[in-house]
Amino acid sequence: MFFHIVLERNMQLHPRHFGRNLRENLVSKLMKDVEGTCSGRHGFVVAITGIENVGKGLIRDGTGFVTFPVKYQCVVFRPFKGEVLEAVVTMMGFFAEAGPVQIFVSNHLIPDDMEFQSGDMPNYTTSDGSVKIQKDSEVRLKIIGTRVDATEIFCIGTIKDDFLGVINDPTTA
Amino acid sequence: MSEKGGKGFSLPTKTTPKSALKSTPASATARHDDNSAKSKRGRKVQFGMEGLPNLGFNFSSPKSDGKFAIPVGKGDWAKGGKGEKVVNGGKAPVAKEAKSLELRVEQELPENVKCLMDCEAANILEGIQEQMVMLSQDSTIKLPESFHLGLQYAKTRSYYTNPQSVRRVLEALSKYGVSYSEICVIANTCPETVDEVFALVRSLEAKKSRLSEPLKDVLDELGKLKKST
């Protein structure tokens, strides 16, 4: 889910950026460095909402770079184990996407009465054909595990619980 | 050598490098990755699979081929690796699995973190996007892809017309001991019945008797606040 969090980072600035626009340069460098990244602790940094505080700059020995400690507020998206969210199916297996996070639901975590039908439009269908999961279906799933890569978070989800499963079918919409 | 316990999982026994080359490319990559960074990777992987049968994972995501440090083929998920010890000897495995899936946001994140409901997040991100349109003269600043994905997700998930009134309605629950993150999950999933709430947010089951009545009122209020689609 989304969180509003205050993070701190030490930004290094080259002397060519000093001058009247020092703060603007610092902020734009911060945005370039941080927005779009992902960490295990905080999740995806989706957007920076404001700068809380810029500390005093320290000149580094040997080089002319100056290090500023910057505190900034940002919106992050981090999936949690046990969280329920709604995702869109992107590929059969099946893989789903919820915002910037990829989620995989394995065959073992899909109810037993749903069977995989391969073909042009591979899908999962119940034995009576009433419920179908295919590409672009919306499903509600519960996250049971997370894995963090350098640039993205990947989750494993289940639909084998109560009140989980397909929300709407793209063919009927 | 095999790695056991800790927060990882037991890997298939590693023999000489020659046999690693003979195996399929995916498993060779997995083993090589494990070898070079297994201590790091082992700590980061946090799959909680307690109570599930041995899963033969053999998948590769379209975007990140071979990045998974999961043994190809059958592997043993170290049950002892989980942080919490479930002391429910007599109960069925299903109960254990349910307990381990409780939302534990507050313990895992630092104190000053505020959970956002999807509708609130959508408002904030839309505001930022409007600002970006004004700042777009500087072509080096552009919004990352995760921003657009996040914005789109938040917009499709916001069912309520007014986030503040939703917040007020749900705050009534906090005096019954419902944590902030649980309130956000309830708001995001838009449940229709009280049973749904208890099924989705398992950590509230302990307070079921106290919460049923107030939850029913809250859900009625939320139903009125939903956007008519």
XYZ file of C-alpha atoms in Angstrom:
402
model
C 0.000 0.000 0.000
C 1.010 3.620 -0.232
C 2.853 5.377 2.570
C 3.915 8.912 3.245
C 7.366 8.818 4.739
C 10.266 11.094 5.595
C 13.611 9.874 4.319
C 17.081 11.247 4.561
C 19.846 11.195 2.008
C 23.310 12.663 1.650
C 23.509 14.469 -1.657
C 26.817 15.339 -3.241
C 26.947 18.446 -5.355
C 29.631 19.552 -7.766
C 30.819 23.171 -7.325
C 29.583 24.127 -10.784
C 26.042 24.029 -9.390
C 26.746 26.513 -6.627
C 25.318 29.961 -6.831
C 21.847 31.370 -6.732
C 20.221 28.150 -7.828
C 21.963 25.925 -5.350
C 18.791 24.720 -3.704
C 16.978 24.113 -6.980
C 19.936 22.166 -8.299
C 20.035 20.116 -5.152
C 16.340 19.331 -5.342
C 16.428 18.369 -8.993
C 19.440 16.148 -8.386
C 17.590 14.525 -5.528
C 14.575 13.890 -7.719
C 16.686 12.396 -10.470
C 18.492 10.137 -8.038
C 15.630 8.959 -5.920
C 12.367 8.947 -7.836
C 11.745 5.615 -9.421
C 14.147 3.716 -7.209
C 13.233 0.935 -4.918
C 14.593 -0.256 -1.605
C 13.782 -3.263 0.497
C 12.884 -1.270 3.538
C 10.694 1.426 2.054
C 9.550 0.030 -1.260
C 9.183 2.027 -4.451
C 9.698 5.761 -4.146
C 6.858 6.889 -6.344
C 7.149 10.642 -5.910
C 8.795 13.245 -3.728
C 6.211 15.529 -2.155
C 8.419 18.045 -0.399
C 11.742 18.903 1.111
C 11.676 19.099 4.851
C 15.162 20.222 5.618
C 18.504 20.756 3.913
C 21.396 20.562 6.331
C 24.703 22.418 6.232
C 27.002 21.338 3.456
C 30.305 19.724 4.294
C 33.180 20.077 1.860
C 34.814 16.731 1.256
C 38.583 16.456 1.652
C 40.510 16.106 -1.549
C 37.671 16.889 -3.940
C 35.595 20.003 -4.194
C 32.301 18.168 -3.797
C 30.018 19.237 -1.000
C 27.768 16.829 0.849
C 24.359 18.042 1.975
C 22.159 15.923 4.209
C 18.630 16.314 2.844
C 15.411 15.267 4.572
C 12.510 14.878 2.200
C 8.953 13.603 2.237
C 7.847 11.150 -0.344
C 5.102 8.763 -1.288
C 6.297 5.190 -1.363
C 4.553 2.035 -2.390
C 5.476 -1.065 -0.516
C 3.697 -4.386 -0.623
C 3.344 -6.224 2.636
C 2.939 -9.834 3.505
C -0.678 -10.371 4.473
C -1.910 -7.403 2.519
C -4.908 -7.736 0.239
C -4.872 -5.835 -2.975
C -6.312 -5.844 -6.440
C -4.123 -6.448 -9.436
C -4.443 -6.791 -13.179
C -3.379 -10.050 -14.808
C -0.610 -9.557 -17.347
C 0.427 -13.052 -18.269
C -0.675 -16.570 -17.652
C 1.078 -18.472 -14.938
C -0.300 -16.167 -13.718
C 1.477 -12.847 -13.300
C -0.306 -9.726 -12.178
C 0.606 -6.094 -11.724
C -0.468 -3.745 -8.960
C 1.089 -0.345 -9.550
C 4.835 -0.776 -9.898
C 4.831 -4.174 -8.202
C 4.771 -7.517 -9.977
C 2.946 -10.384 -8.329
C 3.036 -14.045 -9.197
C 0.313 -16.517 -8.298
C 1.361 -20.095 -8.678
C -0.844 -22.989 -9.593
C -0.749 -24.262 -6.033
C -2.245 -21.037 -4.766
C -5.151 -21.073 -7.152
C -8.284 -22.911 -6.014
C -8.322 -26.552 -6.989
C -11.435 -26.304 -9.076
C -9.792 -23.883 -11.507
C -7.993 -25.531 -14.377
C -5.569 -24.112 -16.858
C -6.714 -24.061 -20.467
C -3.924 -23.423 -22.923
C -4.455 -22.091 -26.410
C -4.686 -18.756 -28.168
C -6.059 -17.087 -25.078
C -4.753 -19.167 -22.206
C -6.868 -18.871 -19.098
C -7.903 -20.483 -15.855
C -11.506 -21.664 -15.749
C -13.638 -23.325 -13.138
C -15.084 -26.713 -13.941
C -18.506 -25.230 -14.632
C -17.113 -22.391 -16.681
C -18.567 -19.679 -14.477
C -15.345 -17.982 -13.476
C -12.481 -17.254 -15.805
C -9.085 -15.664 -15.234
C -7.340 -14.375 -18.324
C -5.105 -11.514 -19.395
C -6.409 -8.125 -18.173
C -8.758 -9.676 -15.630
C -8.816 -7.916 -12.300
C -8.181 -10.169 -9.364
C -8.093 -9.586 -5.664
C -5.200 -11.402 -4.085
C -3.377 -11.650 -0.808
C 0.378 -11.270 -0.692
C 2.166 -14.092 1.033
C 5.776 -13.266 0.333
C 7.980 -10.533 -1.045
C 11.358 -10.460 -2.714
C 13.442 -7.371 -3.352
C 15.659 -6.934 -6.363
C 17.940 -3.969 -7.059
C 15.252 -2.121 -8.973
C 11.964 -3.782 -8.240
C 9.924 -5.670 -5.723
C 8.374 -8.940 -6.648
C 5.675 -10.720 -4.684
C 3.980 -14.041 -4.454
C 0.244 -13.979 -3.951
C -2.633 -16.331 -3.393
C -6.284 -16.382 -4.374
C -7.021 -19.520 -2.450
C -8.626 -17.723 0.466
C -12.106 -16.424 1.218
C -13.225 -13.351 -0.708
C -10.279 -13.528 -3.070
C -10.319 -14.075 -6.803
C -11.619 -12.481 -9.946
C -13.351 -9.129 -9.638
C -14.306 -8.501 -13.171
C -13.894 -10.155 -16.516
C -12.529 -8.070 -19.390
C -14.782 -9.855 -21.878
C -17.989 -8.863 -20.143
C -16.883 -5.283 -19.335
C 27.907 -27.309 0.217
C 24.395 -26.531 1.107
C 22.929 -23.638 2.973
C 20.442 -24.522 5.626
C 18.395 -22.612 8.150
C 18.599 -18.880 8.555
C 16.135 -17.022 6.488
C 16.974 -18.960 3.367
C 16.206 -22.384 2.170
C 18.238 -25.485 1.651
C 19.815 -25.588 -1.766
C 20.553 -28.695 -3.727
C 24.010 -30.004 -2.930
C 26.637 -28.286 -4.984
C 29.041 -30.615 -6.698
C 31.973 -29.753 -8.950
C 31.637 -26.834 -11.374
C 31.533 -29.259 -14.283
C 28.227 -30.696 -13.230
C 26.848 -27.193 -12.789
C 27.664 -26.504 -16.424
C 25.891 -29.624 -17.511
C 22.646 -28.617 -15.893
C 20.078 -26.377 -17.557
C 21.007 -22.706 -18.032
C 18.413 -21.456 -15.586
C 19.582 -23.610 -12.724
C 23.222 -22.876 -13.527
C 22.490 -19.195 -13.237
C 20.631 -19.749 -10.012
C 23.505 -21.726 -8.567
C 26.103 -19.250 -9.740
C 24.155 -16.409 -8.226
C 23.742 -18.349 -5.051
C 27.449 -19.040 -4.900
C 28.573 -15.494 -5.350
C 26.035 -13.672 -3.278
C 24.201 -16.328 -1.409
C 24.632 -14.800 1.994
C 23.183 -11.535 0.786
C 20.444 -13.116 -1.238
C 19.631 -15.586 1.461
C 18.870 -12.808 3.873
C 16.772 -10.836 1.489
C 14.417 -13.551 0.399
C 11.446 -13.485 2.695
C 9.022 -15.968 1.292
C 6.738 -17.126 4.028
C 5.616 -20.498 2.868
C 5.055 -22.246 6.140
C 2.475 -24.942 5.983
C 2.435 -25.269 2.205
C 3.460 -28.431 0.415
C 6.828 -28.576 -1.329
C 6.436 -26.327 -4.294
C 8.334 -27.080 -7.444
C 8.919 -23.557 -8.648
C 10.166 -23.517 -12.163
C 9.156 -20.191 -13.530
C 11.021 -17.300 -15.029
C 9.495 -13.860 -15.109
C 9.493 -12.195 -18.514
C 11.531 -9.268 -17.321
C 14.071 -10.802 -15.050
C 15.290 -14.061 -16.396
C 17.429 -16.099 -14.113
C 17.547 -13.484 -11.411
C 15.767 -15.642 -8.923
C 17.932 -17.280 -6.364
C 15.418 -20.069 -5.965
C 16.479 -23.600 -6.693
C 14.930 -24.899 -9.839
C 12.951 -28.038 -9.240
C 11.901 -29.195 -5.823
C 13.392 -27.373 -2.920
C 12.826 -27.512 0.780
C 11.558 -24.304 2.239
C 13.198 -24.010 5.611
C 10.268 -23.810 7.927
C 12.413 -22.759 10.819
C 13.562 -19.730 8.907
C 10.576 -17.601 9.720
C 10.956 -14.936 12.312
C 8.061 -16.017 14.456
C 7.699 -19.402 16.039
C 4.164 -20.634 15.804
C 3.362 -22.570 18.930
C 0.169 -24.217 17.781
C 1.144 -27.831 17.831
C -2.318 -29.301 17.700
C -3.845 -27.055 15.042
C -4.033 -27.795 11.361
C -1.384 -26.299 9.031
C -4.008 -23.964 7.592
C -4.353 -22.157 10.901
C -0.583 -21.722 11.104
C -0.443 -20.277 7.626
C -3.239 -17.835 8.422
C -1.452 -16.620 11.521
C 1.740 -15.946 9.643
C -0.090 -13.841 7.074
C -1.198 -11.137 9.439
C -0.400 -7.628 8.493
C 2.522 -6.443 10.528
C 3.131 -3.052 9.033
C 3.690 -1.156 12.234
C 6.452 -3.446 13.395
C 8.298 -3.354 10.126
C 8.300 0.319 9.331
C 9.709 3.200 11.387
C 7.505 5.307 13.605
C 6.901 8.383 11.527
C 5.330 6.565 8.615
C 1.789 7.416 7.649
C -0.309 4.874 5.780
C -2.161 6.328 2.847
C -5.401 5.077 1.463
C -5.426 4.689 -2.280
C -7.792 7.632 -2.723
C -5.542 9.935 -0.700
C -2.507 8.740 -2.624
C -4.332 9.411 -5.896
C -4.993 13.016 -4.854
C -1.374 13.606 -3.900
C 0.031 12.046 -7.043
C -2.368 13.957 -9.280
C -1.274 17.184 -7.618
C 2.337 16.339 -8.304
C 1.588 15.511 -11.906
C -0.053 18.899 -12.383
C 3.013 20.563 -10.913
C 5.204 18.586 -13.259
C 3.312 19.927 -16.232
C 4.309 23.413 -15.135
C 7.919 22.437 -14.596
C 8.193 20.573 -17.864
C 10.349 23.274 -19.427
C 13.293 21.517 -17.818
C 13.412 18.453 -19.990
C 15.859 16.599 -17.778
C 13.231 16.250 -15.090
C 10.777 13.631 -16.093
C 8.594 11.404 -14.020
C 9.762 7.841 -13.638
C 7.733 4.920 -14.861
C 6.856 3.813 -11.358
C 5.144 7.159 -10.858
C 2.809 6.592 -13.777
C 2.125 3.042 -12.729
C 1.506 4.139 -9.168
C -0.790 6.974 -10.235
C -2.804 4.772 -12.537
C -3.162 2.135 -9.856
C -4.236 4.657 -7.218
C -6.772 6.249 -9.549
C -8.414 2.970 -10.467
C -8.515 1.976 -6.806
C -10.132 5.119 -5.476
C -13.801 4.385 -5.049
C -14.671 7.181 -2.660
C -15.684 10.713 -3.493
C -14.163 12.291 -0.413
C -11.111 10.833 1.336
C -11.460 12.999 4.429
C -14.899 11.727 5.282
C -13.716 8.167 4.756
C -10.867 8.858 7.134
C -13.251 10.236 9.740
C -15.568 7.268 9.505
C -12.746 4.796 9.875
C -11.155 6.650 12.733
C -14.083 5.529 14.830
C -12.579 2.074 14.601
C -9.243 3.067 15.988
C -10.602 3.362 19.496
C -11.369 -0.353 19.382
C -7.705 -1.096 18.863
C -7.685 -1.401 15.091
C -4.320 -0.231 13.810
C -3.891 2.413 11.149
C -2.651 -0.010 8.540
C -5.627 -2.312 9.080
C -7.926 0.681 8.602
C -6.207 1.432 5.302
C -6.577 -2.149 4.110
C -10.296 -2.037 4.933
C -10.674 1.234 3.038
C -8.761 -0.035 0.027
C -10.664 -3.262 -0.356
C -14.165 -1.760 0.090
C -15.687 -4.748 1.829
C -19.424 -5.212 1.776
C -19.929 -7.486 4.742
C -18.375 -7.843 8.145
C -17.350 -11.412 7.328
C -15.353 -10.125 4.427
C -13.429 -7.800 6.683
C -12.525 -10.580 9.075
C -11.528 -12.899 6.243
C -9.286 -10.326 4.599
C -7.715 -8.832 7.691
C -7.005 -11.862 9.789
C -5.402 -9.946 12.594
C -8.805 -8.537 13.562
C -10.248 -11.948 14.294
C -9.049 -11.823 17.843
C -11.266 -8.830 18.504
C -14.194 -10.206 16.550
C -16.754 -9.996 19.331
C -16.036 -6.367 20.086
C -15.717 -5.231 16.515
C -18.698 -6.770 14.744
C -21.219 -4.111 15.665
C -19.120 -1.016 15.071
C -17.776 -2.528 11.869
C -21.270 -2.987 10.528
C -22.044 0.690 11.110
C -18.777 1.733 9.549
C -19.381 -0.371 6.464
C -22.858 1.153 6.030
C -21.342 4.614 6.206
C -18.653 3.692 3.714
C -21.252 2.329 1.348
C -22.880 5.743 1.242
C -19.567 7.416 0.509
C -18.719 5.259 -2.467
C -18.658 6.823 -5.867
C -21.576 5.833 -8.001
C -20.040 4.261 -11.078
